[in-house]
mmCIF file of C-alpha atoms and ligand atoms in Angstrom:
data_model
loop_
_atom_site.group_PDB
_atom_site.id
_atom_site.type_symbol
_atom_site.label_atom_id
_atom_site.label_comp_id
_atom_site.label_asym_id
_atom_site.label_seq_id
_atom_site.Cartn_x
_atom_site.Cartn_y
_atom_site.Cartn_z
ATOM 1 C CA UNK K 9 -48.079 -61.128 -75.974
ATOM 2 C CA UNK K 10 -48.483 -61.607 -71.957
ATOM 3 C CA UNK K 11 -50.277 -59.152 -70.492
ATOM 4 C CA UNK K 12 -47.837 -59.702 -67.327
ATOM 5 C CA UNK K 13 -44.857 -59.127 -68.713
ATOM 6 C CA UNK K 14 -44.819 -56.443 -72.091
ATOM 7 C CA UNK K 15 -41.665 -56.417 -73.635
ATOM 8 C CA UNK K 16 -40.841 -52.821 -73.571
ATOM 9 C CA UNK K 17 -38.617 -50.836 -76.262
ATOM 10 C CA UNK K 18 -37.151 -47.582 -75.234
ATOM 11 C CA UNK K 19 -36.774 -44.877 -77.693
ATOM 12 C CA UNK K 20 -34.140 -42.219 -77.060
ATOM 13 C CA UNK K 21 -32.209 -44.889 -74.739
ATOM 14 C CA UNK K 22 -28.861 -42.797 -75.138
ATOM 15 C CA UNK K 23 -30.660 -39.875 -73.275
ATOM 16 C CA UNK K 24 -30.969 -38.790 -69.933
ATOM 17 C CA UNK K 25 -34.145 -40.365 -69.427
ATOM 18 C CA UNK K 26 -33.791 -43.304 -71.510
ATOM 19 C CA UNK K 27 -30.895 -44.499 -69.941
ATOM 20 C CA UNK K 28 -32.534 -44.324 -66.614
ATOM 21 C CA UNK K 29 -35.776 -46.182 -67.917
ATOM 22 C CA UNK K 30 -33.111 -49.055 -68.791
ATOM 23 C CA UNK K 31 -32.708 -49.499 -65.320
ATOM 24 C CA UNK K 32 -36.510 -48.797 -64.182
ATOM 25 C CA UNK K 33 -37.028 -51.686 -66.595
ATOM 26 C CA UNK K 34 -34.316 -54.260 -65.912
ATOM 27 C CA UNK K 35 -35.366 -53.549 -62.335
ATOM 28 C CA UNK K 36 -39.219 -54.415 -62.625
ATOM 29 C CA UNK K 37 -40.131 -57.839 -62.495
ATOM 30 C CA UNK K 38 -43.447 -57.622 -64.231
ATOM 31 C CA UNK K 39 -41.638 -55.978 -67.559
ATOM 32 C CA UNK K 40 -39.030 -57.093 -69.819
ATOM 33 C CA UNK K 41 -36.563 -55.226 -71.619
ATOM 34 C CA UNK K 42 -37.364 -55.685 -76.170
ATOM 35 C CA UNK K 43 -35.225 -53.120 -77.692
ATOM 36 C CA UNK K 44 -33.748 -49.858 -77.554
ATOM 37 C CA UNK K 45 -33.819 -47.324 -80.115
ATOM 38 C CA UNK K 46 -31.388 -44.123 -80.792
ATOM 39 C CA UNK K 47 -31.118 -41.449 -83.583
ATOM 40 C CA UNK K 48 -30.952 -42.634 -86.947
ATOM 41 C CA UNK K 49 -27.790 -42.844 -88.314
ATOM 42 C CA UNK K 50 -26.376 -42.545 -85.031
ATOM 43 C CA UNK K 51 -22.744 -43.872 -83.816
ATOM 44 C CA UNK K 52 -24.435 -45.908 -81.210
ATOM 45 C CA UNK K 53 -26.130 -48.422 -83.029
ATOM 46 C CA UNK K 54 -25.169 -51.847 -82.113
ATOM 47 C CA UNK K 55 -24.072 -50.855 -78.442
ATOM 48 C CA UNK K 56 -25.484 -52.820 -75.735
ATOM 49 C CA UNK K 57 -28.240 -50.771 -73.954
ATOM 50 C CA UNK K 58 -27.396 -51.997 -70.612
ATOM 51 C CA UNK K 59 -23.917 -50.605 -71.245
ATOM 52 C CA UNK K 60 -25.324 -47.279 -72.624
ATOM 53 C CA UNK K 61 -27.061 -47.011 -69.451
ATOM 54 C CA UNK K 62 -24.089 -48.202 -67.000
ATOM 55 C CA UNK K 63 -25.481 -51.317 -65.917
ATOM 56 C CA UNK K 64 -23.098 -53.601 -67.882
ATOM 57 C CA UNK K 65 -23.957 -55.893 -70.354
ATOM 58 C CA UNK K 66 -27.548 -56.787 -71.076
ATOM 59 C CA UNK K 67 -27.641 -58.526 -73.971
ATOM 60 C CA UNK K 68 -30.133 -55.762 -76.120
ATOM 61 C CA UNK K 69 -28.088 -54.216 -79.048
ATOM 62 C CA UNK K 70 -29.447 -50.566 -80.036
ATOM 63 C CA UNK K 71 -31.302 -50.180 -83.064
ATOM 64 C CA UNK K 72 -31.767 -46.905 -84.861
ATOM 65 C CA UNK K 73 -35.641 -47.532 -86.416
ATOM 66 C CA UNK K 74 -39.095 -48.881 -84.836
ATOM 67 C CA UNK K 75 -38.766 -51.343 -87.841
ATOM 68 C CA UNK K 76 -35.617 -52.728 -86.927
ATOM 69 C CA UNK K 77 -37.435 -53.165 -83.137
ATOM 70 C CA UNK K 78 -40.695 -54.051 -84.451
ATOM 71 C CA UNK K 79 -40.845 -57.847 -83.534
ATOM 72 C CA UNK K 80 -39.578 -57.332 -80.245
ATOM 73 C CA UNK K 81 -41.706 -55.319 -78.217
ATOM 74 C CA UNK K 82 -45.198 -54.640 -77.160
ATOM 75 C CA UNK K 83 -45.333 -51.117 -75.492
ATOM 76 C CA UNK K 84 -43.073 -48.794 -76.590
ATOM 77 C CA UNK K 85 -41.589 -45.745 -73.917
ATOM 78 C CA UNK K 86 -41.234 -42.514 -75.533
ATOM 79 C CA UNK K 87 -39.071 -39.854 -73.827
ATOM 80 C CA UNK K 88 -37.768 -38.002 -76.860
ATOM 81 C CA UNK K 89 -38.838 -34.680 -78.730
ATOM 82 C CA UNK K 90 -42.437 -33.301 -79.974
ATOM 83 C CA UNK K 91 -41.948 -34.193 -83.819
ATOM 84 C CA UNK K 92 -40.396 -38.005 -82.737
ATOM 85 C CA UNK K 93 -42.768 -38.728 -80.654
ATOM 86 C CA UNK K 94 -45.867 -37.932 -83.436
ATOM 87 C CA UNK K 95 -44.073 -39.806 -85.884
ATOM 88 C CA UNK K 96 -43.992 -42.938 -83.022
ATOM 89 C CA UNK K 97 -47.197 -42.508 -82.411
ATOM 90 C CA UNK K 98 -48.081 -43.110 -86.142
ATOM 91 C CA UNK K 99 -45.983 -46.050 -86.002
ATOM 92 C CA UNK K 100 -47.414 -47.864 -82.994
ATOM 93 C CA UNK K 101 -50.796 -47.351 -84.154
ATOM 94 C CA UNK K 102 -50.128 -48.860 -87.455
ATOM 95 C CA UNK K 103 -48.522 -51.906 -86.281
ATOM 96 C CA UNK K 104 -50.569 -53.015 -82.974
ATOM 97 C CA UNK K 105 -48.471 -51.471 -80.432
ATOM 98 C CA UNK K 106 -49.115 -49.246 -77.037
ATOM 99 C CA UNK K 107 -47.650 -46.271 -75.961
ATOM 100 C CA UNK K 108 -46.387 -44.051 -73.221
ATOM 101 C CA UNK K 109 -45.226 -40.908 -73.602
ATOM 102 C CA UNK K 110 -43.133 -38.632 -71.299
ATOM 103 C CA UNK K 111 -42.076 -36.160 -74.351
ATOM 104 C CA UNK K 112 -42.918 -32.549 -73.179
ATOM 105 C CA UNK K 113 -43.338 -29.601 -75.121
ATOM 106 C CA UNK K 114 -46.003 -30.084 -77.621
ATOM 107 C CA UNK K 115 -47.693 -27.557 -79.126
ATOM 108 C CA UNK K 116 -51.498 -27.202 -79.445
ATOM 109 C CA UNK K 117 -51.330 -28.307 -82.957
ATOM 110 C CA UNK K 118 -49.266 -31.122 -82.102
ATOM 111 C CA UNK K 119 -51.695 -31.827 -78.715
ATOM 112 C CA UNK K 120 -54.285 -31.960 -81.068
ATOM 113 C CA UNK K 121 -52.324 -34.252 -83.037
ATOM 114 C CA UNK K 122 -52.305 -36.913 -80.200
ATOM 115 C CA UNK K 123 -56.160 -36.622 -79.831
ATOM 116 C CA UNK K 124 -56.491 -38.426 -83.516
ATOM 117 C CA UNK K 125 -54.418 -41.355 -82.348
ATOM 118 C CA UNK K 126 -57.365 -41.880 -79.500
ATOM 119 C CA UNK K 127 -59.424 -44.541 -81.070
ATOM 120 C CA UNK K 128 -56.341 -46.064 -82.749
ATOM 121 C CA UNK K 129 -54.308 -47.297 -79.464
ATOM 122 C CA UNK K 130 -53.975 -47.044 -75.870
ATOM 123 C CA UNK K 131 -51.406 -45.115 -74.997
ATOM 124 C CA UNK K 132 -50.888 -42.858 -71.649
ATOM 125 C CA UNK K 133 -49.606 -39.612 -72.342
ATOM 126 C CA UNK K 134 -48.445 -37.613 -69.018
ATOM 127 C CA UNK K 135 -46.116 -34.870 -68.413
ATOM 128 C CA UNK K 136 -44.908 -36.063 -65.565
ATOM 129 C CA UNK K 137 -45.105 -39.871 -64.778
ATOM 130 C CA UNK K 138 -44.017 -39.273 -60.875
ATOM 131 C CA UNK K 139 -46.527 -40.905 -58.752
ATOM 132 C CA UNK K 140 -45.992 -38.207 -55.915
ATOM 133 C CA UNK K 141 -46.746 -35.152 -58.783
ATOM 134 C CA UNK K 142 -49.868 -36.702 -59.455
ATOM 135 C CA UNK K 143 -50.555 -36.670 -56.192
ATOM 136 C CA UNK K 144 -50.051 -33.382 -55.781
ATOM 137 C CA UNK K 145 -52.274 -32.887 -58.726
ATOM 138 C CA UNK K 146 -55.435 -33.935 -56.667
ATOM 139 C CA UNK K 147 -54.632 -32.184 -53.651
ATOM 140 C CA UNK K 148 -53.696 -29.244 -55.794
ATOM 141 C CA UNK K 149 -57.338 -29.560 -57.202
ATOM 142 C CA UNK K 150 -58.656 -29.769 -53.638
ATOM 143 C CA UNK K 151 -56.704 -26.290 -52.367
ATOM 144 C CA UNK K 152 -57.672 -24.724 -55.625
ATOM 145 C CA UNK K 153 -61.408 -25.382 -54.553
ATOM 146 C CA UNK K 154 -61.118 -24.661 -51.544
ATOM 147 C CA UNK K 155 -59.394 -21.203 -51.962
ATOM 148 C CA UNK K 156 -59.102 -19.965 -55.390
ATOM 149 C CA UNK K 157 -62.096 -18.285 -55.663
ATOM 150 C CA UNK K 158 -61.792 -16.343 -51.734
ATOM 151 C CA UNK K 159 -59.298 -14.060 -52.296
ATOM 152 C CA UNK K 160 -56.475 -16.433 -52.506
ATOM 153 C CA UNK K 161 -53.582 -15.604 -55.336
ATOM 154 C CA UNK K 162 -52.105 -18.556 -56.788
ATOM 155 C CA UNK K 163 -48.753 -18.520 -58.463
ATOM 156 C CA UNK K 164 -46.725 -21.916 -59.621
ATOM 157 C CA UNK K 165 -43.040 -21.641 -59.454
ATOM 158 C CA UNK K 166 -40.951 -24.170 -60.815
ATOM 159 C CA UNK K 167 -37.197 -25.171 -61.161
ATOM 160 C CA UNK K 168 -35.305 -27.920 -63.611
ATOM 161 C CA UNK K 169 -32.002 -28.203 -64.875
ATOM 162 C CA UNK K 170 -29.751 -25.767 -67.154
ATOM 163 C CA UNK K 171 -30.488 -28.597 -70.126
ATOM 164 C CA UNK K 172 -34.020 -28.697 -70.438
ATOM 165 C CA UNK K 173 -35.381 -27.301 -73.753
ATOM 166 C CA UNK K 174 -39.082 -25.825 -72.667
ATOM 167 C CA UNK K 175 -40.779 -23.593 -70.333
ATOM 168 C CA UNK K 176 -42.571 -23.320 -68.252
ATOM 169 C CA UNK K 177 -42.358 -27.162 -67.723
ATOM 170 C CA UNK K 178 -44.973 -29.934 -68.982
ATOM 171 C CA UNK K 179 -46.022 -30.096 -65.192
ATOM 172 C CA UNK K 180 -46.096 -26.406 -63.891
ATOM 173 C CA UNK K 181 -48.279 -26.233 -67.116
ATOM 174 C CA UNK K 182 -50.133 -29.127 -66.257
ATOM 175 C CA UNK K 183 -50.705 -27.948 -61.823
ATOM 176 C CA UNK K 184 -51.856 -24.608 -63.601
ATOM 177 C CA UNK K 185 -54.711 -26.601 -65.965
ATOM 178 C CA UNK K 186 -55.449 -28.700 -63.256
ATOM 179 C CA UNK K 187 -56.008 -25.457 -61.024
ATOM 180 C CA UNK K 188 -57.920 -23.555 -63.486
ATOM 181 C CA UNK K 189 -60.460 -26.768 -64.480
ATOM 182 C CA UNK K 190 -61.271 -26.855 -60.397
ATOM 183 C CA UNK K 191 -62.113 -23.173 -60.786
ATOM 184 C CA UNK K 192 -63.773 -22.429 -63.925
ATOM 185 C CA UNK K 193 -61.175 -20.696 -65.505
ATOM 186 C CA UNK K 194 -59.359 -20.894 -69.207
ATOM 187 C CA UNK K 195 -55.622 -21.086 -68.918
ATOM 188 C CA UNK K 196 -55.335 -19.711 -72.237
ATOM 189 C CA UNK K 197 -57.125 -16.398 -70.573
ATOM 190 C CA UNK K 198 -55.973 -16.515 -67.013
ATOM 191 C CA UNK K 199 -52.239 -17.489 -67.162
ATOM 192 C CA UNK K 200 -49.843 -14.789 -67.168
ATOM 193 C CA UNK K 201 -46.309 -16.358 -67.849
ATOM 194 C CA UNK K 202 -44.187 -13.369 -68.717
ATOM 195 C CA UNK K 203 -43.871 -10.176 -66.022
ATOM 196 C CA UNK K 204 -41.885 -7.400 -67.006
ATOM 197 C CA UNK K 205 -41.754 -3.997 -66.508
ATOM 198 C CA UNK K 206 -44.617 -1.413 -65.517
ATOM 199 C CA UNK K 207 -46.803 -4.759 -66.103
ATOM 200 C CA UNK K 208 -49.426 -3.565 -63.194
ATOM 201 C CA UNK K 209 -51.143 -4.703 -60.250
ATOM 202 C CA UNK K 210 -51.703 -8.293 -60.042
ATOM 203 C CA UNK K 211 -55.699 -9.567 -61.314
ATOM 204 C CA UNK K 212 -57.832 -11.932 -58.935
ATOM 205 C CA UNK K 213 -57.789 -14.109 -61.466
ATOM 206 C CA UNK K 214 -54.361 -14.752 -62.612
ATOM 207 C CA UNK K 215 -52.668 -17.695 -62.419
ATOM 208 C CA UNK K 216 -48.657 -16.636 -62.660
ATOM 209 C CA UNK K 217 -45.559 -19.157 -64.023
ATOM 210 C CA UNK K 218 -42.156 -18.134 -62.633
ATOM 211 C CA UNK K 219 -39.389 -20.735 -64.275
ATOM 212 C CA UNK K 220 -35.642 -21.769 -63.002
ATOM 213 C CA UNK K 221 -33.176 -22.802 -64.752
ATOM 214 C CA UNK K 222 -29.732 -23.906 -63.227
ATOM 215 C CA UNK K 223 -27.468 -26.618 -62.450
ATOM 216 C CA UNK K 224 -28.669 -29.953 -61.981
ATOM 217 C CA UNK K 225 -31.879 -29.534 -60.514
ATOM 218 C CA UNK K 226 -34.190 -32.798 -61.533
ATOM 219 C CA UNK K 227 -37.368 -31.101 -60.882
ATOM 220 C CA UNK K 228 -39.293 -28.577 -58.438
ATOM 221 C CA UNK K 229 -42.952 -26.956 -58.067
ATOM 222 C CA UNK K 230 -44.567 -25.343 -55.770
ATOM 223 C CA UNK K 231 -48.192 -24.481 -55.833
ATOM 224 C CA UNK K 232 -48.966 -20.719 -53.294
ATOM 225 C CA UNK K 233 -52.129 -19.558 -52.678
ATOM 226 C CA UNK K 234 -51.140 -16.481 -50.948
ATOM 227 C CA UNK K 235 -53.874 -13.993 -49.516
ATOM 228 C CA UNK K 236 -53.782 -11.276 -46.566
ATOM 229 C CA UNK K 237 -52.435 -13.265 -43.741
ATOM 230 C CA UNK K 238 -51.304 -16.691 -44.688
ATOM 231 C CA UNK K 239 -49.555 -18.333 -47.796
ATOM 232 C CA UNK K 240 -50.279 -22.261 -48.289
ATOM 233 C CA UNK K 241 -47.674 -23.436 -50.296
ATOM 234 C CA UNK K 242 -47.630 -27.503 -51.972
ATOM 235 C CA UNK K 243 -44.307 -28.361 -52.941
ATOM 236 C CA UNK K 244 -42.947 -31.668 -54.881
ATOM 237 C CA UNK K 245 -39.322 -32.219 -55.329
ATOM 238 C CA UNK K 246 -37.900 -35.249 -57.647
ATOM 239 C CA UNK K 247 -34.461 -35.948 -56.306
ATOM 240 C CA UNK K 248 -33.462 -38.487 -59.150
ATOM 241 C CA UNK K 249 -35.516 -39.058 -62.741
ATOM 242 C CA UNK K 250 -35.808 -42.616 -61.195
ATOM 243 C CA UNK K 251 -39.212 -41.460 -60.258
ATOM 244 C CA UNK K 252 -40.059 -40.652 -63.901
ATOM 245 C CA UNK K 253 -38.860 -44.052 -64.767
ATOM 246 C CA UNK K 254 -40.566 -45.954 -62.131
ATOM 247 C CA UNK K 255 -44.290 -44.504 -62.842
ATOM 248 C CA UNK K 256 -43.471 -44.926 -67.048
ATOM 249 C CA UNK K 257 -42.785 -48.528 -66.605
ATOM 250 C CA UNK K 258 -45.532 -48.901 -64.011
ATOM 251 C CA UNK K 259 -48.032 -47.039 -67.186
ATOM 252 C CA UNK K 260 -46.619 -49.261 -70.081
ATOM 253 C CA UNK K 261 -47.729 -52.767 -67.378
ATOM 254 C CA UNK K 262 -51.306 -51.055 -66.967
ATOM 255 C CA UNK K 263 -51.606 -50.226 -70.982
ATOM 256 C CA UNK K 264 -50.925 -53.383 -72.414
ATOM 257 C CA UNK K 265 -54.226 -54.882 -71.842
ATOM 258 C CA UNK K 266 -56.763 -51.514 -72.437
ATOM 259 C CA UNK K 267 -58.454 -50.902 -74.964
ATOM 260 C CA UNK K 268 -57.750 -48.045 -77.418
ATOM 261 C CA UNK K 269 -57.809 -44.500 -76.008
ATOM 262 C CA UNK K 270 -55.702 -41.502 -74.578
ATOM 263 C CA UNK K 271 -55.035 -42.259 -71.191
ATOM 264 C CA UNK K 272 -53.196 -40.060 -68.096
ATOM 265 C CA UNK K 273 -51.300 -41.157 -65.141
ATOM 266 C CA UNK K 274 -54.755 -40.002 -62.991
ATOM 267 C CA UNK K 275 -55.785 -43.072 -64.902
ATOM 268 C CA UNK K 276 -52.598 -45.699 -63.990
ATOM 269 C CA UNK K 277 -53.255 -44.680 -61.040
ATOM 270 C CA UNK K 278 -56.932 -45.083 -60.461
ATOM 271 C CA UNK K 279 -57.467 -41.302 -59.360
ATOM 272 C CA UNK K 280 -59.853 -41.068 -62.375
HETATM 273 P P1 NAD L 329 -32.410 -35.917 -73.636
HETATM 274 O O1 NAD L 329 -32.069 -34.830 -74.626
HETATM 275 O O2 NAD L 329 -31.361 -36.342 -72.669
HETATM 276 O O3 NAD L 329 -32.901 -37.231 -74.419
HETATM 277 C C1 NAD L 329 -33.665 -37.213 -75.585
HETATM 278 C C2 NAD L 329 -33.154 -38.358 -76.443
HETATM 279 O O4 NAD L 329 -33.998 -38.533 -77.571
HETATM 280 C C3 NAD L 329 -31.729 -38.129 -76.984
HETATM 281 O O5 NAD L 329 -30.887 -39.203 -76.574
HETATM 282 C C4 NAD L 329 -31.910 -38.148 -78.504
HETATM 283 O O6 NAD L 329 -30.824 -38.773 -79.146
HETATM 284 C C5 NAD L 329 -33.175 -38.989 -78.636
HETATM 285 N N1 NAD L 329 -33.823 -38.832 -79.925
HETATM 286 C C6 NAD L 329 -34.126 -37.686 -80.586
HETATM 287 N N2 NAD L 329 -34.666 -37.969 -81.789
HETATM 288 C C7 NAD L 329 -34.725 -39.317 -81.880
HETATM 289 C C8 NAD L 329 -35.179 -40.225 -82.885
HETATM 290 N N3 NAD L 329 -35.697 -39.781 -84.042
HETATM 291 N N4 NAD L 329 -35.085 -41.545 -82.658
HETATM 292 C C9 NAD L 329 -34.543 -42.021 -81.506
HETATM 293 N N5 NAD L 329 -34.096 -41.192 -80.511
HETATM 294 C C10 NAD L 329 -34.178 -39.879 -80.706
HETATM 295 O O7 NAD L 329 -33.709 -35.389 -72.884
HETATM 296 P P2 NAD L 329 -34.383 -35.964 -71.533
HETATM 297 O O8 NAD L 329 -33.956 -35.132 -70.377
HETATM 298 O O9 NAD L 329 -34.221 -37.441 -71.492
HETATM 299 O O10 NAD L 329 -35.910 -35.571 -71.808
HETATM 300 C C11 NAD L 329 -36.606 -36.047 -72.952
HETATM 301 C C12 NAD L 329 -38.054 -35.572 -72.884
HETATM 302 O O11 NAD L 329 -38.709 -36.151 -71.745
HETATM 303 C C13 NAD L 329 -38.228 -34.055 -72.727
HETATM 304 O O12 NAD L 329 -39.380 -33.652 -73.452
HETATM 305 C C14 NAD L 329 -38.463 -33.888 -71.233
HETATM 306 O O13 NAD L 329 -39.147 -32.716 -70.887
HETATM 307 C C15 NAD L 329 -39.316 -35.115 -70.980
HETATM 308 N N6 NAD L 329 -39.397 -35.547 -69.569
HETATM 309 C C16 NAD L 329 -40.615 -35.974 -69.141
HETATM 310 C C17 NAD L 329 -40.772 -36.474 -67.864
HETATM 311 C C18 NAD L 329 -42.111 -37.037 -67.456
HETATM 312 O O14 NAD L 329 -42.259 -37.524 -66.321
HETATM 313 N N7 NAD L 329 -43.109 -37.028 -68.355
HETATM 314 C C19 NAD L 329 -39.679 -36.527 -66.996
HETATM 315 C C20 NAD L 329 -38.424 -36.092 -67.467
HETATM 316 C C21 NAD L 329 -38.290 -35.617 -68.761
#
C-alpha cells in the first residue's frame, strides 16, 4: 500500500454524494480511484463508475459488496446511511482497512457504536468534511467564549435540500456541541430544537435549532449571538457538495498512514 497514493473505494457511488466523490477522486493526484460499491442486488452493478458519475468512462465497474472490492482498495469513503455505515465499519476493521465517514444521522447508540471501532482502525468520522465549516467551527468556539456567557442568545439556523433525511443537520448539531463545550454547557440539557405554541420566554441558556427544508439548497448555517443592541451572525454557505468531496478525499490521504483511532476533520486539518 503507498501511503501517497490510497486506492480509495466509494460506497454509495450511485448517490448524490458518491457520484461527486468520483470526481473529487479522479481529480486528486495524490489518490486513486479502487472500486465503487452500490446496494446489493442493485441494477447498477457492473456500470462503469465514471459513467455513473458523468465523467465518461473510467474503467472501475460497480460492485455491490466490500468483498467483491476487498483487494482493491485501502481507505474506504462512506457517504451512505447510519446502519451501512456500522456494518462498514465492522468490515474495514476486520480486514486492515481505513475509513472516512460523511454518513449523518446516527443515533447515540449507534455514536457509541463508532467509539468501539477506536482502537481497531483509523478512521475520521466528521459531519461535515468542508474545510470552510470547520473553520467556522473554531471561530464559532472563539465567539461562543467570547459572548455566550454576557448576555448574548445564540440560536443556529440552518437550511439543506427538500431530500435530506435528518434534522437538524449533522453540522448545526455539531456548531451547537462545539458552542456548548466552549461554554460549559450539556447539549442534551441546553438545546431546545422544537418551539411551539405558548412555549415561553426564551432561557439564558438555550441554545435554539431552527431547520429549512426546500429546493436545492446544498447547505446553510448561521451561528447569532443576539443581545440588546447588536446581533453577530457567522454564516457558511456550500454552493456545490464538491466541497464535501474535496475535504473526504483530502481525510482518506491523511488516514492511510495513522495509527488506529477516531479521528475528526479538526484533526486533517491540524486545528487539534
Ligand atoms: P443519497 O441518498 O443520494 O446517497 C446515499 C447512497 O447510499 C444511495 O445511492 C444508496 O443507494 C447508497 N446505499 C444505501 N445502502 C447501501 C449499501 N448497503 N451498500 C451500498 N450503498 C448503499 O444521499 P447523499 O445526499 O449522498 O447523503 C448521504 C449521507 O451523507 C447522508 O447521511 C448525508 O447527510 C451525508 N452527508 C454528509 C456530508 C459531510 O460533509 N459529512 C455532506 C453531504 C452529505
Amino acid at each position: 500500500m503507498s501511503a501517497t497514493a490510497p486506492r480509495i473505494a466509494i460506497v454509495g457511488v450511485a448517490g448524490r454524494m458518491g457520484r461527486t466523490l468520483v470526481a473529487a477522486v479522479e481529480q486528486d493526484a495524490g489518490a486513486v480511484l479502487g472500486a465503487g460499491i452500490v446496494e446489493p442486488g442493485s441494477s447498477l452493478v457492473g456500470a462503469d463508475i465514471g459513467e455513473l458519475a458523468g465523467l465518461g468512462r473510467l474503467g472501475v465497474s460497480a460492485v455491490d459488496s466490500l468483498e467483491a472490492a476487498e483487494e482493491d482498495f485501502d481507505v474506504l469513503i462512506d457517504f451512505t446511511a447510519p446502519r451501512v455505515t456500522l456494518a462498514n465499519l465492522a468490515f474495514c476493521a476486520e480486514h486492515g482497512k481505513r475509513m472516512v465517514i460523511g454518513t449523518t444521522g446516527l443515533n447515540d447508540e449507534e455514536l457509541a457504536k463508532l467509539d468501539e471501532y477506536q482502537e481497531k482502525l483509523p478512521f475520521v468520522f466528521a459531519p461535515n468534511m468542508s474545510v470552510g465549516v470547520n473553520l467556522t467551527l473554531k471561530l464559532l468556539e472563539t465567539a461562543a467564549k467570547a459572548l455566550g456567557d454576557e448576555g448574548y442568545d445564540i440560536e443556529v439556523i440552518e437550511a439543506h435540500h427538500r431530500h435530506k433525511v435528518d434534522a437538524p443537520s449533522g453540522t448545526a448539531l455539531k456548531m451547537g456541541e462545539v458552542i456548548a463545550d466552549s461554554l460549559g454547557r450539556d447539549l442534551k440539557t441546553h438545546g431546545v430544537f422544537e418551539r411551539v405554541g405558548q412555549c415561553g420566554p426564551r432561557d439564558a441558556k438555550e441554545i435554539g435549532f431552527a431547520t429549512l427544508r426546500a429546493g436545492d439548497i446544498v447547505g446553510e448555517h448561521t451561528v447569532m449571538f443576539a443581545t440588546e443592541g447588536e446581533r453577530i451572525e457567522i454564516t457558511h454557505k456550500a454552493s456545490s457538495r464538491m466541497t464535501f468531496a474535496r475535504g473526504a478525499v483530502r481525510a482518506a490521504r491523511w488516514v492511510v498512514d495513522k495509527p488506529a483511532g477516531r479521528y475528526a476533520m479538526q484533526d486533517v486539518l491540524g486545528f487539534n
